[in-house]
């Protein structure tokens, strides 16, 4: 077997871990120094990618992309192909992530990412990650029995969709237990039911009195604990796990090829922009990797809600928490999981994006710092980037924020733009999309009847603003990511459309979600302000109960 390439070896964004394998980084999730894993280099695309990959199925395209990041001596090609095929066999649409044209005149398209088992974009990555975990464990445990078997304890935090996608990817799998922390009462009823009605013995749901950021901080503390890691082999399912980002990279390529086959796309003149509604920055980061690999994306547009730490960064170079309290934090719909809290998260109609700090932004910061580093030798540049990121993250923790130099901001603005979308605009876009009303007085009417979820509506709103800013060339295609099925956020959708003729929520409700909230549930509540050491004890207790088969 050839030696792994530099894109198949991994390092930490904070500079203290180097030369790690793909298996090591997916099992560890978070680096021992608190950083996130990234490939030592971003691979270039093969010379014939534009023609050789153009008509591939989603699974075959994923195989070619993943092969650039996974050495064949770690996962042989035949095994990798089988893992990928198995992962996407669970999707309800033959295209996995189909492209839908929302406005042909404006070249505005939606990439539907909600055709997986839990009706959210995170299925694309977490079906793959679940099968990766299963493959690695089967290999480790081939000749092991009893206590000698390697057992993974998967721990994750969710603002709604990650939890159910992780649970559906790992339920019933041998030698793995999964613990999902969610903010109690601050996710939608459908999201909660999708998690808590899964009664497989290896699934543990923990409802935390607090915010998503509280849950995420607890998870990070657990991963930094050498005791729990050494005794129970923690693994991550949040987008801090590199495999999540890698899997999501595929649909940027798949969407680009889908647009390139349209009669309105002209290779010599057409441009492509991706617009990504995001809170934790993982989804749009996958697009950044695709762009850096060589996919001709003109710009990635970061679309945020009122929790706008990312939008403020792209406009100012300042990355800082901006806590909102009292009446300033009120909004959204409690029934859909709005998340106002003493920590300062703003309630919105898009609770999956109600996040103060975007974890995956650290990965982008490392690449920006590396590119800006003055040293000529690669190792020295990597070390300098790690030190710089470490300093920025320490300032975020100590002071609540940091600023980057103008040169770093210019590098960030080269590849990205950003926009913030309010709740009122979100509702208006859901309504306009359904009715087919013109976006502007000069726009042509469109077919009616398409129902957006509120998060996807943020992407469409930001797309329309991008169209307004970039009327020339008119051949620019905007691909907006539709991240969740509208049934997952029923109350926001109903608020926008309840008075519209022809709208019926029952008509869009998928059969697997009918009656879900009435099924038996299993959940354990975690008190507000609990120390992570106490949470560690709770997890150990739950694992012992699972092992004895005495779970309620």
Short mmCIF file of C-alpha atoms in Angstrom, two decimals:
data_model
loop_
_atom_site.label_atom_id
_atom_site.label_comp_id
_atom_site.label_asym_id
_atom_site.label_seq_id
_atom_site.Cartn_x
_atom_site.Cartn_y
_atom_site.Cartn_z
CA UNK A 1 0.00 0.00 0.00
CA UNK A 2 1.26 3.54 -0.72
CA UNK A 3 2.04 5.78 2.25
CA UNK A 4 -0.78 8.07 3.39
CA UNK A 5 -0.78 11.47 1.74
CA UNK A 6 -0.73 14.65 3.81
CA UNK A 7 -4.50 14.98 3.30
CA UNK A 8 -4.87 11.54 4.94
CA UNK A 9 -2.96 12.57 8.09
CA UNK A 10 -4.40 14.93 10.68
CA UNK A 11 -3.40 17.61 13.20
CA UNK A 12 -5.07 19.70 15.91
CA UNK A 13 -6.05 23.32 15.36
CA UNK A 14 -4.31 24.22 18.63
CA UNK A 15 -0.93 22.88 17.69
CA UNK A 16 -0.18 20.02 20.10
CA UNK A 17 -1.24 16.93 18.09
CA UNK A 18 0.22 15.93 14.73
CA UNK A 19 0.44 13.02 12.29
CA UNK A 20 -2.77 11.26 13.33
CA UNK A 21 -4.65 8.71 11.23
CA UNK A 22 -8.25 9.00 10.09
CA UNK A 23 -9.32 6.27 12.51
CA UNK A 24 -7.64 8.07 15.42
CA UNK A 25 -9.38 11.37 14.72
CA UNK A 26 -12.87 9.92 14.25
CA UNK A 27 -12.59 7.92 17.47
CA UNK A 28 -11.11 10.78 19.50
CA UNK A 29 -13.43 13.47 18.11
CA UNK A 30 -11.75 16.26 20.08
CA UNK A 31 -7.99 16.66 20.34
CA UNK A 32 -6.34 16.30 23.78
CA UNK A 33 -5.33 19.98 23.64
CA UNK A 34 -8.98 20.99 23.15
CA UNK A 35 -8.59 21.66 19.45
CA UNK A 36 -10.40 20.21 16.44
CA UNK A 37 -8.83 17.83 13.95
CA UNK A 38 -8.16 18.90 10.37
CA UNK A 39 -6.21 17.33 7.51
CA UNK A 40 -2.60 18.45 7.27
CA UNK A 41 -3.35 19.53 3.70
CA UNK A 42 -6.51 19.97 1.65
CA UNK A 43 -6.17 17.70 -1.39
CA UNK A 44 -6.41 18.95 -4.95
CA UNK A 45 -8.96 17.36 -7.24
CA UNK A 46 -7.76 14.88 -9.87
CA UNK A 47 -7.28 16.42 -13.36
CA UNK A 48 -10.34 14.69 -14.82
CA UNK A 49 -12.76 15.36 -11.95
CA UNK A 50 -15.08 17.65 -13.93
CA UNK A 51 -15.83 15.02 -16.55
CA UNK A 52 -15.08 11.82 -14.63
CA UNK A 53 -17.27 12.67 -11.62
CA UNK A 54 -20.03 14.61 -13.36
CA UNK A 55 -22.55 11.80 -13.75
CA UNK A 56 -21.72 9.71 -10.69
CA UNK A 57 -24.34 8.67 -8.17
CA UNK A 58 -24.22 10.36 -4.78
CA UNK A 59 -22.66 7.28 -3.18
CA UNK A 60 -20.01 6.90 -5.89
CA UNK A 61 -19.15 10.59 -5.66
CA UNK A 62 -18.84 10.28 -1.88
CA UNK A 63 -16.46 7.35 -2.35
CA UNK A 64 -14.11 9.36 -4.59
CA UNK A 65 -14.11 12.37 -2.25
CA UNK A 66 -13.62 10.35 0.93
CA UNK A 67 -10.79 8.39 -0.68
CA UNK A 68 -8.77 11.60 -0.85
CA UNK A 69 -8.92 11.83 2.97
CA UNK A 70 -8.83 8.15 4.02
CA UNK A 71 -5.73 6.06 3.34
CA UNK A 72 -6.44 2.70 1.65
CA UNK A 73 -4.38 0.85 4.28
CA UNK A 74 -6.80 2.17 6.92
CA UNK A 75 -10.04 1.34 5.11
CA UNK A 76 -9.57 -0.69 1.93
CA UNK A 77 -11.46 0.79 -1.05
CA UNK A 78 -13.95 -2.08 -1.26
CA UNK A 79 -14.78 -1.68 2.44
CA UNK A 80 -15.12 2.10 2.14
CA UNK A 81 -17.44 1.75 -0.83
CA UNK A 82 -19.60 -0.74 1.11
CA UNK A 83 -19.80 1.59 4.14
CA UNK A 84 -20.96 4.45 1.93
CA UNK A 85 -23.50 2.35 0.02
CA UNK A 86 -24.96 1.10 3.30
CA UNK A 87 -25.14 4.64 4.69
CA UNK A 88 -27.21 6.07 1.86
CA UNK A 89 -29.44 3.06 1.31
CA UNK A 90 -31.55 4.45 4.19
CA UNK A 91 -32.57 7.60 2.26
CA UNK A 92 -36.02 8.00 0.77
CA UNK A 93 -34.99 9.79 -2.46
CA UNK A 94 -32.89 8.08 -5.16
CA UNK A 95 -30.76 11.21 -5.57
CA UNK A 96 -30.11 11.36 -1.79
CA UNK A 97 -29.86 15.19 -1.92
CA UNK A 98 -32.00 16.30 -4.89
CA UNK A 99 -31.83 19.78 -6.39
CA UNK A 100 -35.11 21.67 -6.83
CA UNK A 101 -35.39 24.89 -8.83
CA UNK A 102 -37.31 27.46 -6.82
CA UNK A 103 -37.13 30.31 -9.33
CA UNK A 104 -35.92 29.52 -12.85
CA UNK A 105 -35.74 33.18 -13.91
CA UNK A 106 -33.51 34.08 -10.97
CA UNK A 107 -31.48 30.84 -11.16
CA UNK A 108 -32.39 30.14 -7.52
CA UNK A 109 -32.29 26.51 -6.42
CA UNK A 110 -32.83 24.51 -3.24
CA UNK A 111 -30.67 21.57 -2.28
CA UNK A 112 -33.00 19.29 -0.32
CA UNK A 113 -30.98 17.65 2.44
CA UNK A 114 -33.86 16.21 4.45
CA UNK A 115 -34.55 12.86 2.78
CA UNK A 116 -32.73 10.75 5.39
CA UNK A 117 -34.23 8.77 8.30
CA UNK A 118 -34.77 11.80 10.58
CA UNK A 119 -35.70 14.38 7.90
CA UNK A 120 -32.67 16.64 8.49
CA UNK A 121 -29.38 17.35 6.72
CA UNK A 122 -27.40 15.76 9.53
CA UNK A 123 -28.47 12.31 8.38
CA UNK A 124 -26.04 12.66 5.46
CA UNK A 125 -23.09 12.66 7.85
CA UNK A 126 -24.40 10.64 10.77
CA UNK A 127 -25.54 7.60 8.82
CA UNK A 128 -21.97 7.51 7.48
CA UNK A 129 -20.37 8.09 10.89
CA UNK A 130 -22.49 5.40 12.54
CA UNK A 131 -21.37 2.87 9.97
CA UNK A 132 -17.76 3.99 10.34
CA UNK A 133 -17.92 3.37 14.08
CA UNK A 134 -19.45 -0.05 13.49
CA UNK A 135 -16.74 -0.97 10.97
CA UNK A 136 -13.89 0.08 13.26
CA UNK A 137 -15.36 -1.77 16.24
CA UNK A 138 -15.95 -4.96 14.28
CA UNK A 139 -12.32 -4.87 13.19
CA UNK A 140 -11.02 -4.21 16.71
CA UNK A 141 -13.23 -6.90 18.24
CA UNK A 142 -12.75 -9.62 15.64
CA UNK A 143 -11.18 -12.05 18.14
CA UNK A 144 -12.15 -10.35 21.41
CA UNK A 145 -14.70 -11.64 23.91
CA UNK A 146 -16.30 -10.33 27.10
CA UNK A 147 -14.49 -7.47 28.86
CA UNK A 148 -11.71 -7.55 26.26
CA UNK A 149 -14.06 -6.15 23.61
CA UNK A 150 -13.51 -2.51 22.67
CA UNK A 151 -16.61 -0.45 23.55
CA UNK A 152 -17.25 3.12 22.40
CA UNK A 153 -19.15 5.66 24.45
CA UNK A 154 -20.48 8.23 22.00
CA UNK A 155 -21.35 11.58 23.59
CA UNK A 156 -22.96 14.52 21.81
CA UNK A 157 -24.91 17.72 22.34
CA UNK A 158 -27.83 18.72 20.16
CA UNK A 159 -29.82 21.84 19.40
CA UNK A 160 -32.39 19.57 17.79
CA UNK A 161 -31.39 17.55 14.73
CA UNK A 162 -27.94 16.16 15.57
CA UNK A 163 -29.35 14.08 18.41
CA UNK A 164 -31.98 12.19 16.45
CA UNK A 165 -29.67 11.72 13.47
CA UNK A 166 -26.95 10.32 15.73
CA UNK A 167 -29.38 8.04 17.52
CA UNK A 168 -30.79 6.68 14.26
CA UNK A 169 -27.25 6.13 13.01
CA UNK A 170 -26.16 4.20 16.13
CA UNK A 171 -29.26 2.55 17.57
CA UNK A 172 -28.87 -1.16 18.15
CA UNK A 173 -25.22 -1.27 17.06
CA UNK A 174 -23.00 -3.64 18.99
CA UNK A 175 -20.24 -2.37 21.31
CA UNK A 176 -21.38 1.27 21.22
CA UNK A 177 -23.48 3.35 23.61
CA UNK A 178 -24.75 6.80 22.68
CA UNK A 179 -25.48 9.68 25.08
CA UNK A 180 -27.21 12.77 23.69
CA UNK A 181 -27.57 15.96 25.74
CA UNK A 182 -30.30 18.39 24.71
CA UNK A 183 -31.58 21.59 26.38
CA UNK A 184 -34.79 20.59 28.15
CA UNK A 185 -37.88 22.19 26.62
CA UNK A 186 -35.80 24.01 24.02
CA UNK A 187 -36.10 21.72 21.01
CA UNK A 188 -39.26 21.10 19.01
CA UNK A 189 -41.64 18.36 20.13
CA UNK A 190 -40.95 16.37 16.97
CA UNK A 191 -37.20 16.59 17.52
CA UNK A 192 -37.55 15.48 21.13
CA UNK A 193 -39.87 12.60 20.22
CA UNK A 194 -37.53 11.40 17.48
CA UNK A 195 -34.84 10.94 20.13
CA UNK A 196 -36.70 9.88 23.24
CA UNK A 197 -38.99 7.30 21.61
CA UNK A 198 -35.97 5.25 20.52
CA UNK A 199 -35.86 2.60 23.26
CA UNK A 200 -32.86 0.56 22.14
CA UNK A 201 -30.78 -0.32 25.19
CA UNK A 202 -27.68 1.50 23.92
CA UNK A 203 -29.47 4.87 23.54
CA UNK A 204 -29.40 7.40 26.44
CA UNK A 205 -31.21 10.76 26.26
CA UNK A 206 -30.24 13.44 28.79
CA UNK A 207 -32.43 16.56 29.06
CA UNK A 208 -30.35 19.40 30.56
CA UNK A 209 -31.88 22.43 32.27
CA UNK A 210 -29.93 25.02 30.26
CA UNK A 211 -28.99 25.97 26.69
CA UNK A 212 -27.36 24.15 23.82
CA UNK A 213 -24.15 26.01 24.64
CA UNK A 214 -24.32 24.56 28.17
CA UNK A 215 -24.71 21.08 26.70
CA UNK A 216 -21.84 21.64 24.28
CA UNK A 217 -19.56 22.94 27.05
CA UNK A 218 -20.28 19.80 29.11
CA UNK A 219 -19.45 17.56 26.16
CA UNK A 220 -16.16 19.38 25.59
CA UNK A 221 -15.29 19.03 29.29
CA UNK A 222 -15.97 15.29 29.15
CA UNK A 223 -13.70 14.89 26.13
CA UNK A 224 -10.95 16.77 27.95
CA UNK A 225 -11.20 14.36 30.91
CA UNK A 226 -8.41 11.74 30.71
CA UNK A 227 -10.16 9.44 33.21
CA UNK A 228 -13.38 8.97 31.29
CA UNK A 229 -11.54 8.77 27.98
CA UNK A 230 -9.21 6.04 29.21
CA UNK A 231 -11.93 3.93 30.87
CA UNK A 232 -14.85 4.37 28.48
CA UNK A 233 -13.36 5.41 25.10
CA UNK A 234 -15.33 8.55 24.28
CA UNK A 235 -16.22 9.31 20.66
CA UNK A 236 -17.96 12.38 19.22
CA UNK A 237 -20.94 12.75 16.91
CA UNK A 238 -21.17 16.54 16.91
CA UNK A 239 -19.63 18.36 13.99
CA UNK A 240 -16.45 18.60 16.02
CA UNK A 241 -15.93 15.09 14.56
CA UNK A 242 -14.05 15.47 11.29
CA UNK A 243 -16.03 12.68 9.59
CA UNK A 244 -19.14 14.89 9.81
CA UNK A 245 -17.50 17.64 7.77
CA UNK A 246 -16.03 15.19 5.28
CA UNK A 247 -19.37 13.50 4.57
CA UNK A 248 -21.14 16.82 4.02
CA UNK A 249 -18.56 17.91 1.46
CA UNK A 250 -20.08 15.49 -1.04
CA UNK A 251 -23.35 17.32 -1.49
CA UNK A 252 -21.64 20.53 -2.56
CA UNK A 253 -20.10 18.62 -5.46
CA UNK A 254 -23.34 16.78 -6.18
CA UNK A 255 -25.31 20.04 -6.29
CA UNK A 256 -22.74 21.70 -8.52
CA UNK A 257 -22.96 18.87 -11.03
CA UNK A 258 -26.79 18.96 -10.91
CA UNK A 259 -26.79 22.69 -11.73
CA UNK A 260 -24.17 22.21 -14.44
CA UNK A 261 -26.57 19.86 -16.27
CA UNK A 262 -29.33 22.49 -16.46
CA UNK A 263 -29.87 24.15 -19.87
CA UNK A 264 -29.50 27.58 -18.22
CA UNK A 265 -25.97 26.78 -17.05
CA UNK A 266 -23.18 27.87 -19.41
CA UNK A 267 -19.69 26.72 -18.35
CA UNK A 268 -17.94 29.76 -19.80
CA UNK A 269 -20.10 32.38 -18.07
CA UNK A 270 -22.19 30.85 -15.28
CA UNK A 271 -21.14 31.12 -11.66
CA UNK A 272 -22.32 29.23 -8.58
CA UNK A 273 -22.93 30.54 -5.08
CA UNK A 274 -23.94 28.37 -2.13
CA UNK A 275 -26.06 29.90 0.61
CA UNK A 276 -25.97 28.04 3.92
CA UNK A 277 -28.16 28.67 6.97
CA UNK A 278 -25.83 27.92 9.85
CA UNK A 279 -25.30 28.24 13.58
CA UNK A 280 -22.37 25.98 14.43
CA UNK A 281 -20.57 26.58 11.09
CA UNK A 282 -20.11 22.89 10.22
CA UNK A 283 -22.30 22.78 7.12
CA UNK A 284 -20.79 25.82 5.43
CA UNK A 285 -17.30 24.67 6.45
CA UNK A 286 -17.84 21.55 4.32
CA UNK A 287 -18.45 23.93 1.42
CA UNK A 288 -15.17 25.69 2.22
CA UNK A 289 -13.30 22.41 1.93
CA UNK A 290 -15.01 21.73 -1.40
CA UNK A 291 -13.99 25.19 -2.63
CA UNK A 292 -10.41 24.79 -1.44
CA UNK A 293 -10.21 21.40 -3.17
CA UNK A 294 -11.03 23.11 -6.45
CA UNK A 295 -14.82 23.14 -6.84
CA UNK A 296 -15.53 26.46 -8.63
CA UNK A 297 -17.73 28.10 -6.02
CA UNK A 298 -17.76 31.86 -6.50
CA UNK A 299 -18.80 32.53 -2.90
CA UNK A 300 -20.16 30.83 0.19
CA UNK A 301 -22.86 32.91 1.87
CA UNK A 302 -23.19 32.44 5.64
CA UNK A 303 -26.83 32.97 6.62
CA UNK A 304 -27.55 33.51 10.33
CA UNK A 305 -30.56 34.34 12.45
CA UNK A 306 -30.52 36.98 15.21
CA UNK A 307 -27.76 35.00 16.97
CA UNK A 308 -25.38 36.60 14.54
CA UNK A 309 -21.84 36.13 15.84
CA UNK A 310 -20.76 34.92 12.38
CA UNK A 311 -22.39 37.75 10.43
CA UNK A 312 -20.81 40.32 12.75
CA UNK A 313 -17.40 38.72 12.24
CA UNK A 314 -17.59 38.99 8.44
CA UNK A 315 -18.65 42.61 8.68
CA UNK A 316 -16.16 43.75 11.31
CA UNK A 317 -13.44 41.20 12.04
CA UNK A 318 -14.69 40.99 15.65
CA UNK A 319 -15.76 37.57 16.92
CA UNK A 320 -17.53 38.17 20.18
CA UNK A 321 -20.49 36.93 22.14
CA UNK A 322 -23.33 39.40 22.19
CA UNK A 323 -25.59 38.20 24.95
CA UNK A 324 -29.21 39.30 25.00
CA UNK A 325 -31.28 39.24 28.16
CA UNK A 326 -34.83 39.91 29.31
CA UNK A 327 -37.19 41.28 26.68
CA UNK A 328 -34.34 41.65 24.20
CA UNK A 329 -33.97 37.87 24.17
CA UNK A 330 -37.65 37.09 23.71
CA UNK A 331 -38.97 35.75 20.43
CA UNK A 332 -39.50 32.52 18.60
CA UNK A 333 -42.00 29.87 19.57
CA UNK A 334 -41.65 27.81 22.72
CA UNK A 335 -43.57 25.01 21.00
CA UNK A 336 -40.80 24.73 18.40
CA UNK A 337 -38.03 24.89 20.99
CA UNK A 338 -37.02 28.55 21.28
CA UNK A 339 -33.97 28.82 23.51
CA UNK A 340 -33.73 32.12 25.42
CA UNK A 341 -31.65 31.64 28.57
CA UNK A 342 -29.70 33.52 31.20
CA UNK A 343 -26.53 32.91 29.15
CA UNK A 344 -27.88 35.31 26.53
CA UNK A 345 -29.09 33.21 23.60
CA UNK A 346 -31.72 35.01 21.52
CA UNK A 347 -35.02 33.17 21.01
CA UNK A 348 -35.88 32.79 17.33
CA UNK A 349 -38.10 30.78 15.00
CA UNK A 350 -35.00 28.81 13.99
CA UNK A 351 -33.94 27.16 17.26
CA UNK A 352 -31.38 24.82 15.67
CA UNK A 353 -29.34 27.96 14.90
CA UNK A 354 -29.77 29.57 18.34
CA UNK A 355 -26.11 29.33 19.32
CA UNK A 356 -23.81 31.94 20.84
CA UNK A 357 -20.48 30.39 19.81
CA UNK A 358 -19.88 28.44 16.57
CA UNK A 359 -17.55 25.54 17.37
CA UNK A 360 -16.44 24.75 13.82
CA UNK A 361 -15.32 28.31 13.18
CA UNK A 362 -12.06 27.30 14.87
CA UNK A 363 -11.19 25.12 11.88
CA UNK A 364 -11.53 28.03 9.45
CA UNK A 365 -9.47 30.25 11.76
CA UNK A 366 -6.61 27.77 11.59
CA UNK A 367 -6.51 27.80 7.80
CA UNK A 368 -6.68 31.59 7.72
CA UNK A 369 -3.86 31.82 10.27
CA UNK A 370 -1.80 29.27 8.34
CA UNK A 371 -2.20 31.21 5.11
CA UNK A 372 -1.25 34.45 6.85
CA UNK A 373 1.77 33.01 8.68
CA UNK A 374 5.07 34.61 7.54
CA UNK A 375 7.22 31.50 7.97
CA UNK A 376 8.22 29.67 4.79
CA UNK A 377 8.66 26.16 6.23
CA UNK A 378 5.39 24.22 6.44
CA UNK A 379 5.92 22.83 9.93
CA UNK A 380 6.72 26.28 11.29
CA UNK A 381 3.59 27.71 9.64
CA UNK A 382 1.46 24.96 11.19
CA UNK A 383 2.88 25.62 14.64
CA UNK A 384 2.39 29.38 14.26
CA UNK A 385 -1.23 28.87 13.17
CA UNK A 386 -1.88 26.62 16.17
CA UNK A 387 -0.46 29.19 18.60
CA UNK A 388 -2.53 31.93 17.04
CA UNK A 389 -5.76 29.94 17.23
CA UNK A 390 -5.00 28.99 20.82
CA UNK A 391 -4.60 32.68 21.67
CA UNK A 392 -7.86 33.66 19.99
CA UNK A 393 -9.83 30.91 21.75
CA UNK A 394 -8.31 31.82 25.11
CA UNK A 395 -9.42 35.43 24.55
CA UNK A 396 -12.92 34.22 23.66
CA UNK A 397 -13.11 32.28 26.92
CA UNK A 398 -11.51 35.02 29.03
CA UNK A 399 -12.91 38.19 27.45
CA UNK A 400 -15.95 36.99 25.52
CA UNK A 401 -14.41 37.72 22.14
CA UNK A 402 -11.41 38.62 20.00
CA UNK A 403 -10.52 40.57 16.88
CA UNK A 404 -8.49 39.45 13.89
CA UNK A 405 -6.10 41.65 11.90
CA UNK A 406 -7.35 43.18 8.61
CA UNK A 407 -5.30 40.69 6.59
CA UNK A 408 -7.12 37.75 8.20
CA UNK A 409 -10.51 39.38 7.62
CA UNK A 410 -9.67 39.95 3.94
CA UNK A 411 -8.81 36.27 3.57
CA UNK A 412 -12.14 35.33 5.15
CA UNK A 413 -14.04 37.73 2.90
CA UNK A 414 -12.37 36.30 -0.18
CA UNK A 415 -14.35 33.07 0.14
CA UNK A 416 -17.38 34.11 2.20
CA UNK A 417 -20.14 36.68 2.51
CA UNK A 418 -22.71 36.82 5.28
CA UNK A 419 -26.24 37.93 6.09
CA UNK A 420 -28.52 38.06 9.12
CA UNK A 421 -32.23 37.27 8.73
CA UNK A 422 -34.92 38.25 11.23
CA UNK A 423 -37.93 36.20 12.31
CA UNK A 424 -40.27 38.55 10.42
CA UNK A 425 -38.29 38.04 7.23
CA UNK A 426 -38.26 34.29 7.82
CA UNK A 427 -42.06 34.15 8.02
CA UNK A 428 -42.40 36.38 4.96
CA UNK A 429 -40.16 34.10 2.90
CA UNK A 430 -42.09 30.98 3.94
CA UNK A 431 -45.29 32.74 2.85
CA UNK A 432 -43.91 34.10 -0.42
CA UNK A 433 -42.43 30.76 -1.36
CA UNK A 434 -45.72 28.96 -0.75
CA UNK A 435 -47.92 31.48 -2.57
CA UNK A 436 -45.56 32.06 -5.49
CA UNK A 437 -45.79 35.80 -4.91
CA UNK A 438 -43.07 37.83 -6.64
CA UNK A 439 -39.96 38.38 -4.51
CA UNK A 440 -39.88 42.01 -5.72
CA UNK A 441 -42.27 44.12 -7.83
CA UNK A 442 -40.08 43.38 -10.83
CA UNK A 443 -40.03 39.60 -10.28
CA UNK A 444 -42.16 37.17 -12.22
CA UNK A 445 -44.76 34.98 -10.46
CA UNK A 446 -43.71 31.43 -9.64
CA UNK A 447 -45.49 28.11 -9.06
CA UNK A 448 -47.14 27.93 -5.63
CA UNK A 449 -47.20 25.24 -3.00
CA UNK A 450 -43.58 24.73 -1.86
CA UNK A 451 -43.30 24.68 1.96
CA UNK A 452 -40.01 25.74 3.56
CA UNK A 453 -38.96 25.05 7.11
CA UNK A 454 -37.82 28.25 8.89
CA UNK A 455 -34.11 27.40 8.76
CA UNK A 456 -34.27 26.81 5.01
CA UNK A 457 -36.22 30.08 4.69
CA UNK A 458 -33.24 31.92 6.17
CA UNK A 459 -31.12 30.52 3.35
CA UNK A 460 -33.63 31.65 0.71
CA UNK A 461 -33.82 35.15 2.24
CA UNK A 462 -30.04 35.45 2.16
CA UNK A 463 -30.01 34.14 -1.41
CA UNK A 464 -32.39 36.88 -2.52
CA UNK A 465 -30.18 39.51 -0.90
CA UNK A 466 -27.17 38.05 -2.67
CA UNK A 467 -29.09 38.22 -5.94
CA UNK A 468 -29.82 41.88 -5.25
CA UNK A 469 -26.15 42.61 -4.61
CA UNK A 470 -24.86 40.69 -7.61
CA UNK A 471 -27.11 41.33 -10.58
CA UNK A 472 -24.14 41.04 -12.92
CA UNK A 473 -23.45 38.55 -14.33
CA UNK A 474 -27.09 37.48 -14.50
CA UNK A 475 -26.04 33.84 -15.06
CA UNK A 476 -25.03 33.35 -11.42
CA UNK A 477 -26.81 30.34 -9.90
CA UNK A 478 -27.61 30.40 -6.20
CA UNK A 479 -27.96 27.07 -4.42
CA UNK A 480 -29.61 27.47 -1.04
CA UNK A 481 -29.39 24.55 1.38
CA UNK A 482 -32.74 23.25 2.65
CA UNK A 483 -31.67 21.69 5.93
CA UNK A 484 -34.84 20.26 7.47
CA UNK A 485 -38.32 19.05 6.55
CA UNK A 486 -40.99 21.65 7.43
CA UNK A 487 -42.85 19.13 9.61
CA UNK A 488 -40.03 19.34 12.16
CA UNK A 489 -40.94 22.98 12.89
CA UNK A 490 -44.68 22.81 12.52
CA UNK A 491 -45.59 25.82 14.63
CA UNK A 492 -43.43 28.31 12.74
CA UNK A 493 -44.68 26.98 9.40
CA UNK A 494 -48.27 27.16 10.59
CA UNK A 495 -47.73 30.71 11.86
CA UNK A 496 -46.70 31.73 8.35
CA UNK A 497 -49.23 29.73 6.33
CA UNK A 498 -52.31 28.98 8.44
CA UNK A 499 -54.44 31.52 6.52
CA UNK A 500 -53.21 30.55 3.06
CA UNK A 501 -55.69 28.74 0.78
CA UNK A 502 -54.49 25.26 -0.06
CA UNK A 503 -52.20 24.90 2.93
CA UNK A 504 -52.65 21.84 5.12
CA UNK A 505 -50.08 20.71 7.63
CA UNK A 506 -51.45 17.18 7.52
CA UNK A 507 -50.68 17.07 3.81
CA UNK A 508 -46.98 17.66 4.37
CA UNK A 509 -46.58 15.52 7.50
CA UNK A 510 -44.50 12.43 6.62
CA UNK A 511 -45.98 9.10 7.67
CA UNK A 512 -43.07 8.20 10.01
CA UNK A 513 -43.81 11.31 12.11
CA UNK A 514 -47.55 10.70 12.51
CA UNK A 515 -48.32 9.96 16.16
CA UNK A 516 -44.64 10.03 17.12
CA UNK A 517 -45.17 12.26 20.18
CA UNK A 518 -47.62 9.77 21.75
CA UNK A 519 -45.22 6.82 21.77
CA UNK A 520 -43.41 5.61 24.94
CA UNK A 521 -40.31 7.61 25.83
CA UNK A 522 -37.18 7.18 27.92
CA UNK A 523 -35.30 10.21 29.19
CA UNK A 524 -33.19 11.32 32.16
CA UNK A 525 -33.28 14.91 33.38
CA UNK A 526 -30.07 16.74 34.36
CA UNK A 527 -30.38 19.63 36.83
CA UNK A 528 -29.33 23.17 35.98
CA UNK A 529 -25.74 24.02 36.84
CA UNK A 530 -24.64 20.42 37.22
CA UNK A 531 -20.86 20.02 37.25
CA UNK A 532 -19.34 18.02 34.44
CA UNK A 533 -17.79 15.70 37.05
CA UNK A 534 -21.30 14.82 38.21
CA UNK A 535 -22.36 14.26 34.62
CA UNK A 536 -19.42 11.88 34.25
CA UNK A 537 -20.75 9.90 37.21
CA UNK A 538 -24.22 9.83 35.68
CA UNK A 539 -22.86 8.45 32.40
CA UNK A 540 -20.89 5.75 34.19
CA UNK A 541 -24.02 4.81 36.15
CA UNK A 542 -26.09 4.59 32.97
CA UNK A 543 -23.45 2.41 31.30
CA UNK A 544 -23.42 0.04 34.26
CA UNK A 545 -27.23 -0.22 34.12
CA UNK A 546 -27.06 -0.86 30.37
CA UNK A 547 -24.49 -3.58 30.88
CA UNK A 548 -26.67 -5.28 33.52
CA UNK A 549 -29.78 -4.91 31.38
CA UNK A 550 -31.68 -3.07 34.13
CA UNK A 551 -32.63 0.11 32.29
CA UNK A 552 -36.24 1.22 32.90
#
